[in-house]
Tab-separated table of C-alpha atoms in Angstrom:
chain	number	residue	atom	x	y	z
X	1135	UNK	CA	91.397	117.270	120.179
X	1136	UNK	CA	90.647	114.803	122.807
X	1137	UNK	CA	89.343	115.490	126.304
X	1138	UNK	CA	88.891	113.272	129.608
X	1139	UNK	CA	85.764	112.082	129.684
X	1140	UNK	CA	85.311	111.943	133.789
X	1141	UNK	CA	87.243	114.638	135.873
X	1142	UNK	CA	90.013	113.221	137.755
X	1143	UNK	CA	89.837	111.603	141.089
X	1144	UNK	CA	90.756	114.034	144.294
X	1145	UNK	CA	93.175	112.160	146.603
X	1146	UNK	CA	93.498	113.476	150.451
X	1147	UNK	CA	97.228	112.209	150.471
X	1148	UNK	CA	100.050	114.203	148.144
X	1149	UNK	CA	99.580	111.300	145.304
X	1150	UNK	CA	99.328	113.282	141.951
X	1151	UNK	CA	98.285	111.507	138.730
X	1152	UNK	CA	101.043	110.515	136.324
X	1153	UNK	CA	101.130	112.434	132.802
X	1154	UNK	CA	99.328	109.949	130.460
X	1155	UNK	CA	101.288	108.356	127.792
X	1156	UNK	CA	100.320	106.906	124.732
X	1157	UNK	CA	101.386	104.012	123.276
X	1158	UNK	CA	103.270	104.013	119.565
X	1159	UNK	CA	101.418	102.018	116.988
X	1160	UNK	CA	102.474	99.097	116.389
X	1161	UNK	CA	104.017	99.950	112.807
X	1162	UNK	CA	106.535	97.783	111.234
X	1163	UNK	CA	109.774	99.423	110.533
X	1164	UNK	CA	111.029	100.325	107.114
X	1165	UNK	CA	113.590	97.358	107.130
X	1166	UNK	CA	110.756	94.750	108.380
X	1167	UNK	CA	108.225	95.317	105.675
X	1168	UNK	CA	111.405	95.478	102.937
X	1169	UNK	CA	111.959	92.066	103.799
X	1170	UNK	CA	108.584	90.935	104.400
X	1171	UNK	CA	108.382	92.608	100.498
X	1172	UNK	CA	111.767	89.981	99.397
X	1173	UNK	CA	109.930	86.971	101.084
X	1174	UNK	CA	106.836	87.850	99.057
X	1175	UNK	CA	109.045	87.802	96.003
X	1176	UNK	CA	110.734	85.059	96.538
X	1177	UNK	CA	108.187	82.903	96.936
X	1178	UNK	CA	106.544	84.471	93.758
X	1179	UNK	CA	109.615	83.265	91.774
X	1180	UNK	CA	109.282	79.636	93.259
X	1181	UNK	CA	105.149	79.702	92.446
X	1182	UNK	CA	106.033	80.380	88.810
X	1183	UNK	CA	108.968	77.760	88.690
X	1184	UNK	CA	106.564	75.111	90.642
X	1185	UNK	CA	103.799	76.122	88.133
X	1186	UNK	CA	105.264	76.392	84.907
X	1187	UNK	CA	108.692	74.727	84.745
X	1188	UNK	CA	108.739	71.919	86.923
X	1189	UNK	CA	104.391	71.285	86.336
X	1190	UNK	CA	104.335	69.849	90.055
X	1191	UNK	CA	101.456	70.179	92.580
X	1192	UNK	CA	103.669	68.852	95.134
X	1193	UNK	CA	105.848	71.541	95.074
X	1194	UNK	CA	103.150	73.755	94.703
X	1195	UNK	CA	101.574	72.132	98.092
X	1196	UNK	CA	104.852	72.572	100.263
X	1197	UNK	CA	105.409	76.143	99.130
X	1198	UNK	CA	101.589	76.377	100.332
X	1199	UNK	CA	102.088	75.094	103.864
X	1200	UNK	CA	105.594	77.391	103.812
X	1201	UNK	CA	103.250	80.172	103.157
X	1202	UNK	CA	101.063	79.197	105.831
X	1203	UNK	CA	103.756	79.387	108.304
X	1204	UNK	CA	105.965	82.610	107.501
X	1205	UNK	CA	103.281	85.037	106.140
X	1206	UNK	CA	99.962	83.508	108.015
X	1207	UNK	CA	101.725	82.615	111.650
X	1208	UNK	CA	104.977	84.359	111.367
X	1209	UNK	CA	104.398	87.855	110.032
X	1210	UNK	CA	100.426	87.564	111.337
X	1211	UNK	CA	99.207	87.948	107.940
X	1212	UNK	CA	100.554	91.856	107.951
X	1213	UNK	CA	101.889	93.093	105.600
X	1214	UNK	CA	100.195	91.640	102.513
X	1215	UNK	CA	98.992	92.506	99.332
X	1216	UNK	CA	95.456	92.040	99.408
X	1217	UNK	CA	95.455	94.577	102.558
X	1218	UNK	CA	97.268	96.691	100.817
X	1219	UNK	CA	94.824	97.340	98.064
X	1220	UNK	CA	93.362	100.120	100.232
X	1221	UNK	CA	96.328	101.868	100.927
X	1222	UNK	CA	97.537	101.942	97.164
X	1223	UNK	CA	93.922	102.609	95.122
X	1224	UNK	CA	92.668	105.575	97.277
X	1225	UNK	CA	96.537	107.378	95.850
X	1226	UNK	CA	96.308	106.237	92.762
X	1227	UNK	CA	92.412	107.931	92.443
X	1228	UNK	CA	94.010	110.731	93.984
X	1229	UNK	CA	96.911	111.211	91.895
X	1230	UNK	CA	94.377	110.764	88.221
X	1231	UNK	CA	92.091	112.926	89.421
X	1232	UNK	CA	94.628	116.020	90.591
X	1233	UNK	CA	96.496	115.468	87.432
X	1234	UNK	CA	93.332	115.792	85.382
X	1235	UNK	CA	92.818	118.744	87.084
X	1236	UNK	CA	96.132	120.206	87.180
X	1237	UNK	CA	96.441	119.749	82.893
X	1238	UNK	CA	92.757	120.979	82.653
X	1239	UNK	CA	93.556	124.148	84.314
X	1240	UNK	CA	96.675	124.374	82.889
X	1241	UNK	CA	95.320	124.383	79.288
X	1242	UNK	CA	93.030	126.892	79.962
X	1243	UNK	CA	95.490	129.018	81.649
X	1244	UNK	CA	93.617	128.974	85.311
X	1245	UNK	CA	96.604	129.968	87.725
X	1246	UNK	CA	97.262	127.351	90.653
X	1247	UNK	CA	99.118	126.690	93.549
X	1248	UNK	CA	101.027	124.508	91.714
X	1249	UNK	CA	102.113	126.528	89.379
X	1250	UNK	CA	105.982	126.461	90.353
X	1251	UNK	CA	105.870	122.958	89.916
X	1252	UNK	CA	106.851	121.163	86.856
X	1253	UNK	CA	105.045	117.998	87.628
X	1254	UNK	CA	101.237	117.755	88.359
X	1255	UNK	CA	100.141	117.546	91.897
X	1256	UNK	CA	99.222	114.270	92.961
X	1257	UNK	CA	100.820	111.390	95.141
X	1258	UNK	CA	104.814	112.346	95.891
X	1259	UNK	CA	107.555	109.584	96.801
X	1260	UNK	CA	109.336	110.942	99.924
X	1261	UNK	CA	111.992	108.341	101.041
X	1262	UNK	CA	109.832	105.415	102.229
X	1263	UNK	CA	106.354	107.028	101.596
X	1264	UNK	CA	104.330	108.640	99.254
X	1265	UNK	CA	102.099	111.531	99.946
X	1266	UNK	CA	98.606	112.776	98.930
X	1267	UNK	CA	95.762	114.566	100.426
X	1268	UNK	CA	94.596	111.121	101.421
X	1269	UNK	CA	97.464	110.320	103.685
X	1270	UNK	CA	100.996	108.596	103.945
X	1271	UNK	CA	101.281	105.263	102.184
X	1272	UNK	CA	104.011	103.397	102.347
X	1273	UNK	CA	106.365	102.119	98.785
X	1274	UNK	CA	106.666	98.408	99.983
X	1275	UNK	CA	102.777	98.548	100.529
X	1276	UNK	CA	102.775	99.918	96.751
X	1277	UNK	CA	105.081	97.402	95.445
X	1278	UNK	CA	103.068	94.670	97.806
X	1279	UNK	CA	99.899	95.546	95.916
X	1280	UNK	CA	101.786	95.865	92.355
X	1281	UNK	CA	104.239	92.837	92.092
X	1282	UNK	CA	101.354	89.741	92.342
X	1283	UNK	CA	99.317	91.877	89.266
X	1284	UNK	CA	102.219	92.227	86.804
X	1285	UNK	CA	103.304	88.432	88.053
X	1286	UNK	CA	99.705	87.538	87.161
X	1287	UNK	CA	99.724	89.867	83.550
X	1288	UNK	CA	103.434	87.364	82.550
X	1289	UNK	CA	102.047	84.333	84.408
X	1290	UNK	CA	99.026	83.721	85.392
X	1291	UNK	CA	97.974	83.902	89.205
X	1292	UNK	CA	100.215	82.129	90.737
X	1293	UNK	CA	100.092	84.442	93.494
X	1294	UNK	CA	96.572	82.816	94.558
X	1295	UNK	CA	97.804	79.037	94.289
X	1296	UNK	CA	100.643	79.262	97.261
X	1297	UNK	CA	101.770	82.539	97.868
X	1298	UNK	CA	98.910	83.931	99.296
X	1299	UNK	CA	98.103	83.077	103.184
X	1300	UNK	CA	94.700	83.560	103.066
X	1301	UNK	CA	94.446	81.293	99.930
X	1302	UNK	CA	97.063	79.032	101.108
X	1303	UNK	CA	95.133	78.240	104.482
X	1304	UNK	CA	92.091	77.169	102.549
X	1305	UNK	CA	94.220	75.382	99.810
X	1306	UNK	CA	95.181	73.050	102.598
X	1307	UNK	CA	91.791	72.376	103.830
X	1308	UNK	CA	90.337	71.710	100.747
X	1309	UNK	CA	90.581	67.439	100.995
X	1310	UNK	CA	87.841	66.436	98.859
X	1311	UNK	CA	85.829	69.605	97.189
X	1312	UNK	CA	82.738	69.438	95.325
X	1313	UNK	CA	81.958	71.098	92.250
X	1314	UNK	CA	79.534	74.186	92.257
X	1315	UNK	CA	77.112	74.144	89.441
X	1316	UNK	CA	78.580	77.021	87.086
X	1317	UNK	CA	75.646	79.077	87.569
X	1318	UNK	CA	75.821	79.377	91.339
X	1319	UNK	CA	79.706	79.343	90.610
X	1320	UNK	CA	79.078	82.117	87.916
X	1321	UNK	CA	76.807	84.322	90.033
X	1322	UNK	CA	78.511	84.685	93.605
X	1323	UNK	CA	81.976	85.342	91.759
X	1324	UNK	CA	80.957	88.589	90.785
X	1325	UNK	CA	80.219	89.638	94.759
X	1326	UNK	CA	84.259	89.860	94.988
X	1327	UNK	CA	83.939	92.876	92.432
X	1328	UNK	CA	81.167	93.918	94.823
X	1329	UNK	CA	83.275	94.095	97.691
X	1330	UNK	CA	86.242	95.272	95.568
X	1331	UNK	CA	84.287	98.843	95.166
X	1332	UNK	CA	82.827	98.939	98.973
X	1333	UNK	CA	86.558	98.410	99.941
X	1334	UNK	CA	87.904	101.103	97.815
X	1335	UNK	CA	84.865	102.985	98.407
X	1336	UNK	CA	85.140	103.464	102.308
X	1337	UNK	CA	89.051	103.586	102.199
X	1338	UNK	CA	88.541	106.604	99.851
X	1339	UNK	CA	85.789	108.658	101.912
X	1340	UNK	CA	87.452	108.130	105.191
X	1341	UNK	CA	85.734	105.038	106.679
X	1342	UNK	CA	87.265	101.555	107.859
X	1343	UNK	CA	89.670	99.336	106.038
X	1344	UNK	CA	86.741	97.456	105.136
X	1345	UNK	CA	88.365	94.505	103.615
X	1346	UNK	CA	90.799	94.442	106.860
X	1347	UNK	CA	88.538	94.274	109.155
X	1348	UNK	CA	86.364	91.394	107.306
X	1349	UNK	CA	89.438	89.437	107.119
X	1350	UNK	CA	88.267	86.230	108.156
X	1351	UNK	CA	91.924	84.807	108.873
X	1352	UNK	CA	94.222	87.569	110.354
X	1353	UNK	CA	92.156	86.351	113.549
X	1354	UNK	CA	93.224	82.780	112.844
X	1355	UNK	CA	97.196	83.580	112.625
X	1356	UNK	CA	97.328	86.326	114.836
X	1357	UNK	CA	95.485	84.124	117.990
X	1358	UNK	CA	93.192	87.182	118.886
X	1359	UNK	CA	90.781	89.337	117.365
X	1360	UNK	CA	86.847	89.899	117.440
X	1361	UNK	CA	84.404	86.783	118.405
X	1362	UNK	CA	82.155	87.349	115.262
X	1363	UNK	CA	85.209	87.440	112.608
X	1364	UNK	CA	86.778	84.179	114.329
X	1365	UNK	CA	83.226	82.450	113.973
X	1366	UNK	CA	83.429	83.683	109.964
X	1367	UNK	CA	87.080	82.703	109.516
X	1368	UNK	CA	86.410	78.985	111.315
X	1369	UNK	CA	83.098	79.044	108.796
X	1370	UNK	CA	85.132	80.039	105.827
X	1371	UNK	CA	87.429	77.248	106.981
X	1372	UNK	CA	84.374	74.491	107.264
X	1373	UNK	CA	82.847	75.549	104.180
X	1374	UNK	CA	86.354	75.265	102.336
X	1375	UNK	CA	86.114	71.475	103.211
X	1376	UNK	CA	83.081	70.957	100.848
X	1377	UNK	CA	83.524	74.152	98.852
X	1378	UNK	CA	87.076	74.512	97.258
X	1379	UNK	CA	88.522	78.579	98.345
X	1380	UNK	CA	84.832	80.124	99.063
X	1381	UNK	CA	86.789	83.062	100.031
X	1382	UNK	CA	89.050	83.169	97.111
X	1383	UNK	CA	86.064	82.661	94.403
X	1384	UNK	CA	83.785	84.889	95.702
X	1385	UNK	CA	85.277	87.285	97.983
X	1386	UNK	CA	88.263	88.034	97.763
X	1387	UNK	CA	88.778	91.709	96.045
X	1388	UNK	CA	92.278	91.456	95.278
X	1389	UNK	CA	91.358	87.743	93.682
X	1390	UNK	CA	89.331	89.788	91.571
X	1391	UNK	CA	91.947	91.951	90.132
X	1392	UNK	CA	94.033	89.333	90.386
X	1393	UNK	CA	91.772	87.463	87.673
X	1394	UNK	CA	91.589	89.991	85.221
X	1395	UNK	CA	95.441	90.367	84.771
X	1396	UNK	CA	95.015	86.175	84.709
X	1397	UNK	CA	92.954	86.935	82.189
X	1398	UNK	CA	95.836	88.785	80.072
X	1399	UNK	CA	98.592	86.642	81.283
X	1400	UNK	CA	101.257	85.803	78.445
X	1401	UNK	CA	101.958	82.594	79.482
X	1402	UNK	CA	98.656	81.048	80.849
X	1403	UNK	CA	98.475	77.878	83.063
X	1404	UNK	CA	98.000	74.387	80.674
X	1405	UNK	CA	96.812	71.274	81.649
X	1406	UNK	CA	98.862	69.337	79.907
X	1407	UNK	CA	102.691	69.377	78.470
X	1408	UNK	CA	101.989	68.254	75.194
X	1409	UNK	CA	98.535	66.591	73.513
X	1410	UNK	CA	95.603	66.551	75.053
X	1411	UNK	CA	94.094	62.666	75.150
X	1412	UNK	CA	90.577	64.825	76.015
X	1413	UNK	CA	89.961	62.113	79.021
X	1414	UNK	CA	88.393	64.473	81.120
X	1415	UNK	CA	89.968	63.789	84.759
X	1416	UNK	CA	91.251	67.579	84.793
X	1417	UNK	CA	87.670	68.592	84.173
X	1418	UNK	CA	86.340	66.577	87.040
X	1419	UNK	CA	89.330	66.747	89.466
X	1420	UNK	CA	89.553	70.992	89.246
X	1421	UNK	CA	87.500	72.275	92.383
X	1422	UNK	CA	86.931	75.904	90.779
X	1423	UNK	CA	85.747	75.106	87.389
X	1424	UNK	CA	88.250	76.476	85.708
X	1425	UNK	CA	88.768	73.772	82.787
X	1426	UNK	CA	86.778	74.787	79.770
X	1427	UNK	CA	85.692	71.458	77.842
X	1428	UNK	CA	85.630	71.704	74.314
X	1429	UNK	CA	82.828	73.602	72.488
X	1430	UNK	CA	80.509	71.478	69.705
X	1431	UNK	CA	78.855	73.177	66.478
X	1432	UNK	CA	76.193	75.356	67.210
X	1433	UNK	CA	73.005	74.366	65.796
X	1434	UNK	CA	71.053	76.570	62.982
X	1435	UNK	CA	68.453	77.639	66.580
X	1436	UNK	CA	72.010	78.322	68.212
X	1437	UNK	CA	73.329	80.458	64.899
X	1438	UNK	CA	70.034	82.350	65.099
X	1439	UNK	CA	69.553	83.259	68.848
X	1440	UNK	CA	72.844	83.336	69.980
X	1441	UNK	CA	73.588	86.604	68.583
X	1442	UNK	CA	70.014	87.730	68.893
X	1443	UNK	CA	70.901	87.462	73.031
X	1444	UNK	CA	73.824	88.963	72.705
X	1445	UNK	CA	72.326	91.766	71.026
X	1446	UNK	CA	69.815	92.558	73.337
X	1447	UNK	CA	72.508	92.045	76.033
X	1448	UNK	CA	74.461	94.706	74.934
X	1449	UNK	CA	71.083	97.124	74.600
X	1450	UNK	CA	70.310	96.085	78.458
X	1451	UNK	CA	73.679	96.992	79.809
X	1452	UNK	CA	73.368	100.999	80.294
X	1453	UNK	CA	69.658	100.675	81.745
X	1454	UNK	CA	71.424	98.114	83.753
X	1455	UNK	CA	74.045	100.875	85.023
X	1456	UNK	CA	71.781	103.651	84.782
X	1457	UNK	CA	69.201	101.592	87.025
X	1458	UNK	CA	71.850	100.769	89.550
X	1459	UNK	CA	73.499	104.231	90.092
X	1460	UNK	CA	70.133	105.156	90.598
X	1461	UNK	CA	69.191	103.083	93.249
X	1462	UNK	CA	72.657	103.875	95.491
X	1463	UNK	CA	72.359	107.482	95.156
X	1464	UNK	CA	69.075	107.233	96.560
X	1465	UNK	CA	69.845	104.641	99.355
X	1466	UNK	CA	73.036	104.637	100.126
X	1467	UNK	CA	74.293	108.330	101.070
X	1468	UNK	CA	72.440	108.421	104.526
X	1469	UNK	CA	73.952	105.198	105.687
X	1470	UNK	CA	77.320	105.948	104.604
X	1471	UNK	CA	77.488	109.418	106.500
X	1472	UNK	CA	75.785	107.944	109.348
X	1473	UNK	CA	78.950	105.946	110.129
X	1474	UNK	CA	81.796	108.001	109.884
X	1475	UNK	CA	82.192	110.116	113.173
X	1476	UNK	CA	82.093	113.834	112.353
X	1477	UNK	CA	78.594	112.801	111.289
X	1478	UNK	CA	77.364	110.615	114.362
X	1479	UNK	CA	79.021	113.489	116.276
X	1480	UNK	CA	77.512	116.269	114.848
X	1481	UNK	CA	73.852	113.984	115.161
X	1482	UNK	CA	74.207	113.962	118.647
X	1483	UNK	CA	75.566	117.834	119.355
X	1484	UNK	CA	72.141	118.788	117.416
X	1485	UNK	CA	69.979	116.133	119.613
X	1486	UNK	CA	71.138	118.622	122.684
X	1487	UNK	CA	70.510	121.633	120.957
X	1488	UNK	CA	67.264	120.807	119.704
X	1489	UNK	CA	66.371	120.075	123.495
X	1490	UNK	CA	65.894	115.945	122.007
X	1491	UNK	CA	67.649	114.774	125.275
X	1492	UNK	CA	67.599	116.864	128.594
X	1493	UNK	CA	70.929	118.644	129.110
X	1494	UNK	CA	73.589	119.721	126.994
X	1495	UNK	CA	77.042	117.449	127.485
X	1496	UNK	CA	74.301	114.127	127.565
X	1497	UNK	CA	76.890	112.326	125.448
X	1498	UNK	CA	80.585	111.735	126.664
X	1499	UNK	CA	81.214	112.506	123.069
X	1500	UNK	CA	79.619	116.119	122.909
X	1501	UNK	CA	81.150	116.925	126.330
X	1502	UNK	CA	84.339	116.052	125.212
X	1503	UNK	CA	83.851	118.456	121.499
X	1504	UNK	CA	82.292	121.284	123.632
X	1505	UNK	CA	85.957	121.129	125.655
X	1506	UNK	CA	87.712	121.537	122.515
X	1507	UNK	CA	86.302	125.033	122.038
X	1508	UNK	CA	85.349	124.472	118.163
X	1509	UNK	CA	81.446	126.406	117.312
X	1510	UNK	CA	78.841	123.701	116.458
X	1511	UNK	CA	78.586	125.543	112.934
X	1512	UNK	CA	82.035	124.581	112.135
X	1513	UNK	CA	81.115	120.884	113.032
X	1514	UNK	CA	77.461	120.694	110.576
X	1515	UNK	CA	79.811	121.846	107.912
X	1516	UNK	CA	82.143	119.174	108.156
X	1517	UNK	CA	79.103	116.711	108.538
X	1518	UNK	CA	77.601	118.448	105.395
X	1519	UNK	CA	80.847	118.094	103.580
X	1520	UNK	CA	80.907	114.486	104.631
X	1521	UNK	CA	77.090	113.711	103.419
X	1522	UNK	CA	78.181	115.220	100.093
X	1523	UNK	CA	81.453	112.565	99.180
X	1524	UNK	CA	79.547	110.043	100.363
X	1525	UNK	CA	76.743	110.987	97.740
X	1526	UNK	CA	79.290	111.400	94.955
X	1527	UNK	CA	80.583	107.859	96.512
X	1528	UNK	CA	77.716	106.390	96.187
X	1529	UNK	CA	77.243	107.329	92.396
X	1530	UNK	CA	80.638	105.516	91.701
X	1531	UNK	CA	80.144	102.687	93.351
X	1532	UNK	CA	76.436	101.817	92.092
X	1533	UNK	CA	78.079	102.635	88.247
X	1534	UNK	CA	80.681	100.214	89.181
X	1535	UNK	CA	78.094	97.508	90.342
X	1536	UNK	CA	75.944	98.249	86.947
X	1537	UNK	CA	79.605	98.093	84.832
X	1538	UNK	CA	80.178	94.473	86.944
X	1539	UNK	CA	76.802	93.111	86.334
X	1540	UNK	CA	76.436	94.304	82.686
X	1541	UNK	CA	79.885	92.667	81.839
X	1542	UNK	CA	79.401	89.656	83.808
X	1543	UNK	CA	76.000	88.921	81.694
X	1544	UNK	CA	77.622	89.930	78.263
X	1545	UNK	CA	80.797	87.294	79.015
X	1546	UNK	CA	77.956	84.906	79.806
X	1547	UNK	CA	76.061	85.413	76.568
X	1548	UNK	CA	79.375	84.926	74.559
X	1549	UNK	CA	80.301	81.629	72.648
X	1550	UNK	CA	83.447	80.442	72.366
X	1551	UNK	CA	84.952	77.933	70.175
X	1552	UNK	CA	87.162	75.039	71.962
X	1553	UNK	CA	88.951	71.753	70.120
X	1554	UNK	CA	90.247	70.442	73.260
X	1555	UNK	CA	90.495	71.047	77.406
X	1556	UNK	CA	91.291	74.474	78.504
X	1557	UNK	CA	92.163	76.652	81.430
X	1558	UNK	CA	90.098	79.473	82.100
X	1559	UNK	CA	92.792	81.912	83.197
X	1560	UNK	CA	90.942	84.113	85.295
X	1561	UNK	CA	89.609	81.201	87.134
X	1562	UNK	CA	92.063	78.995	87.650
X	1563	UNK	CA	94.239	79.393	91.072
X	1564	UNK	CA	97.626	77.393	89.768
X	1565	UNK	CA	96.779	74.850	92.541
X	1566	UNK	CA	98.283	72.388	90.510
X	1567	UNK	CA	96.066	69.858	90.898
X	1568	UNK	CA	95.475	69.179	86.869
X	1569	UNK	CA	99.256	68.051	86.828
X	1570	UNK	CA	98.558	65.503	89.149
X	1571	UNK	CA	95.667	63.677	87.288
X	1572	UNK	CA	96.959	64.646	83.508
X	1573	UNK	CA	98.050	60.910	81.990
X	1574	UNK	CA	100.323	62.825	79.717
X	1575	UNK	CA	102.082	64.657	83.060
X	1576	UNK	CA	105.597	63.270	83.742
X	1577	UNK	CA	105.695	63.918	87.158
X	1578	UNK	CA	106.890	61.305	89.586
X	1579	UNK	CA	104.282	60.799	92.096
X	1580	UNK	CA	106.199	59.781	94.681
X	1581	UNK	CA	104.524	61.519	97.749
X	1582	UNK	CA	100.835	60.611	98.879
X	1583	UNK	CA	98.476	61.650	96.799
X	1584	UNK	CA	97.138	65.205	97.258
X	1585	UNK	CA	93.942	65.977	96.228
């Protein structure tokens, strides 16, 4: 499909041009990412020891900077399982929505393709990959995505605390933190669910690994990569210095699934091994707010409004949806098609036939289609086709921002009734740093003190 832009050069001696060769990606073999995918699960089993057997943030520090090293400067942050999301989602869509579709049909006896098949059509394991419409993806870049969120469902998110590189890095910068009040804290947490659907939203319609390329510290471990994501990760990095994990808490889309299976965990972080003495140094010493204080009687106004809000909550939250689904269909299509490049090219192969520039071939890109030999009908109906998932893209992801918003403002109108200091489970990181400060905490604090 591609095409020399410039003809080649005429040389008066016998010197003929090499045959042009193109570099392999740069893929990681099968054996690599398996042990890249052991690493990952080994440090996973020392996380929940660190966390919830031995109660240490010293250990939970070390394995931190060990994280740092092997899966920040080592493997160059790649593979890992917040990357991953977009690999793994897009399939699993894929595979619900074909075997929907495949048990619809079936039940009202509409003959398929896949009739000879005794398993509905959707993503198929093949040796190391598995196979959809969307693409190859690879099983260790499944299990990367899967093992931190059933870790987190048993234990809590662990994963975040040292495991993770990109939460490690800012885990180690994080010297003296200051507490966000909880309503700034409260409303830029839900801009991680935000970026959650754009990332799954422009892996699934063709566009960029959106959350890759806003990585702001692949740059960082890898020594290279674009000016303007350097400048974000080295911001990220200054912020974290004031601003405990900014990328983390409000971010970070795989923190965000990540925090509802924290949420569910069985065994949930504590701060403390056995009573609580309620003297309040884990509720000013935790830098994400995730120690609950405990709750007082609600007064007879409090009995009486409380579930008056929550009532008209609850009636706000499908004009809430409704009102945002509306406003992305209506804004967002356009922009969307405009950058994926069957649309831009198609834009600019109608700018030459409607005479918009002066000759036809103005573009290297439209000189380099017209030497392909494909009909500039065939072309406006993939651009068409494109316009129209982006639309039906753009429906989803607006419902998901109204579902985000809606549930955020119902958790917010909710009262809940504490006797004594708790975690919040789908806040907390497991940084450990409750453990240190706890006087009922057993640890020997022999090392300097970590804040």
């Amino acid at each position: 499909m591609a095409a020399p832009r410039n003809p080649p050069p005429v040389f008066e001696s016998e010197y003929t041009l090499p045959d042009t060769e193109t570099p392999l990606p740069n893929f990681r073999t099968p054996t690599e990412n398996y042990l890249a995918l052991g690493l990952y699960a080994a440090a996973l089993v020392s996380a929940v020891l660190a966390v919830h057997y031995y109660r240490s943030r010293r250990a939970v520090f070390l394995l931190a900077v060990g994280s740092v090293v092997v899966f920040g400067f080592v493997l160059q942050g790649c593979p890992c399982p917040v990357g991953s999301l977009q690999n793994t989602i897009p399939v699993f869509f894929e595979s619900i929505g074909t075997g929907v579709e495949w048990i619809w049909n079936t039940l009202r006896g509409i003959p398929t393709e896949q009739d000879s098949q005794t398993v509905p059509p959707g993503a198929t394991l093949s040796g190391t990959t598995i196979s959809g419409t969307t693409g190859l993806i690879s099983v260790t870049a499944v299990l990367l995505f899967s093992l931190p969120l059933l870790v987190a469902l048993f234990y809590g998110r662990v994963f975040c605390g040292a495991v993770c590189p990109l939460g490690a890095v800012q885990e180690l910068v994080a010297i003296k933190p200051l507490r966000l009040p909880a309503w700034i804290d409260d409303g830029l947490g839900t801009l991680r669910f935000v970026f959650l659907g754009l990332g799954v939203l422009f892996a699934q319609v063709g566009l960029w690994f959106l959350i890759c390329r806003f990585d702001p510290f692949v740059g960082l471990f890898r020594m290279s990569g674009f000016f303007s994501i350097l400048v974000f990760g080295f911001a990220i990095l200054l912020l974290g210095l004031i601003v405990a994990r900014p990328f983390c808490r409000f971010l970070c889309p795989y923190g965000a699934l990540l925090g509802l299976c924290g949420s569910l965990a069985a065994k949930k972080v504590s701060v403390t091994p056995g009573e609580c003495s309620k003297c309040r140094l884990c509720e000013e010493i935790c830098p994400v707010n995730a120690i609950r204080p405990p709750t007082t009687d609600p007064t007879p106004e409090e009995r009486f409004i409380g579930p008056l809000r929550l009532l008209i909550l609850f009636l706000a939250a499908p004009l809430i949806v409704v009102a945002l689904t509306g406003i992305a269909a209506r804004l967002l299509p356009g922009p969307l098609a405009s950058m994926h490049p069957d649309v831009r090219l198609a834009e600019r192969v109608l700018a030459e036939d409607s005479r918009l520039v002066d000759t036809t071939g103005y573009f290297a890109e439209t000189k380099a289609f017209q030497i392909t030999g494909q009909t500039n009908e065939s072309l406006y109906r993939r651009a068409e086709s494109v316009y129209g998932r982006m639309r039906h893209a753009a429906v989803f992801f607006g419902a998901w921002c109204g579902i985000v918003f809606a549930v955020k403002l119902i958790s917010l109108g909710m009262r809940r009734r504490r006797t004594d200091y708790r975690v919040d489970p789908g806040r907390c990181v497991a940084c450990g740093r409750c453990f240190w400060y706890c006087p009922n905490q057993k640890e020997k604090r022999v090392l300097l003190d970590v804040r």
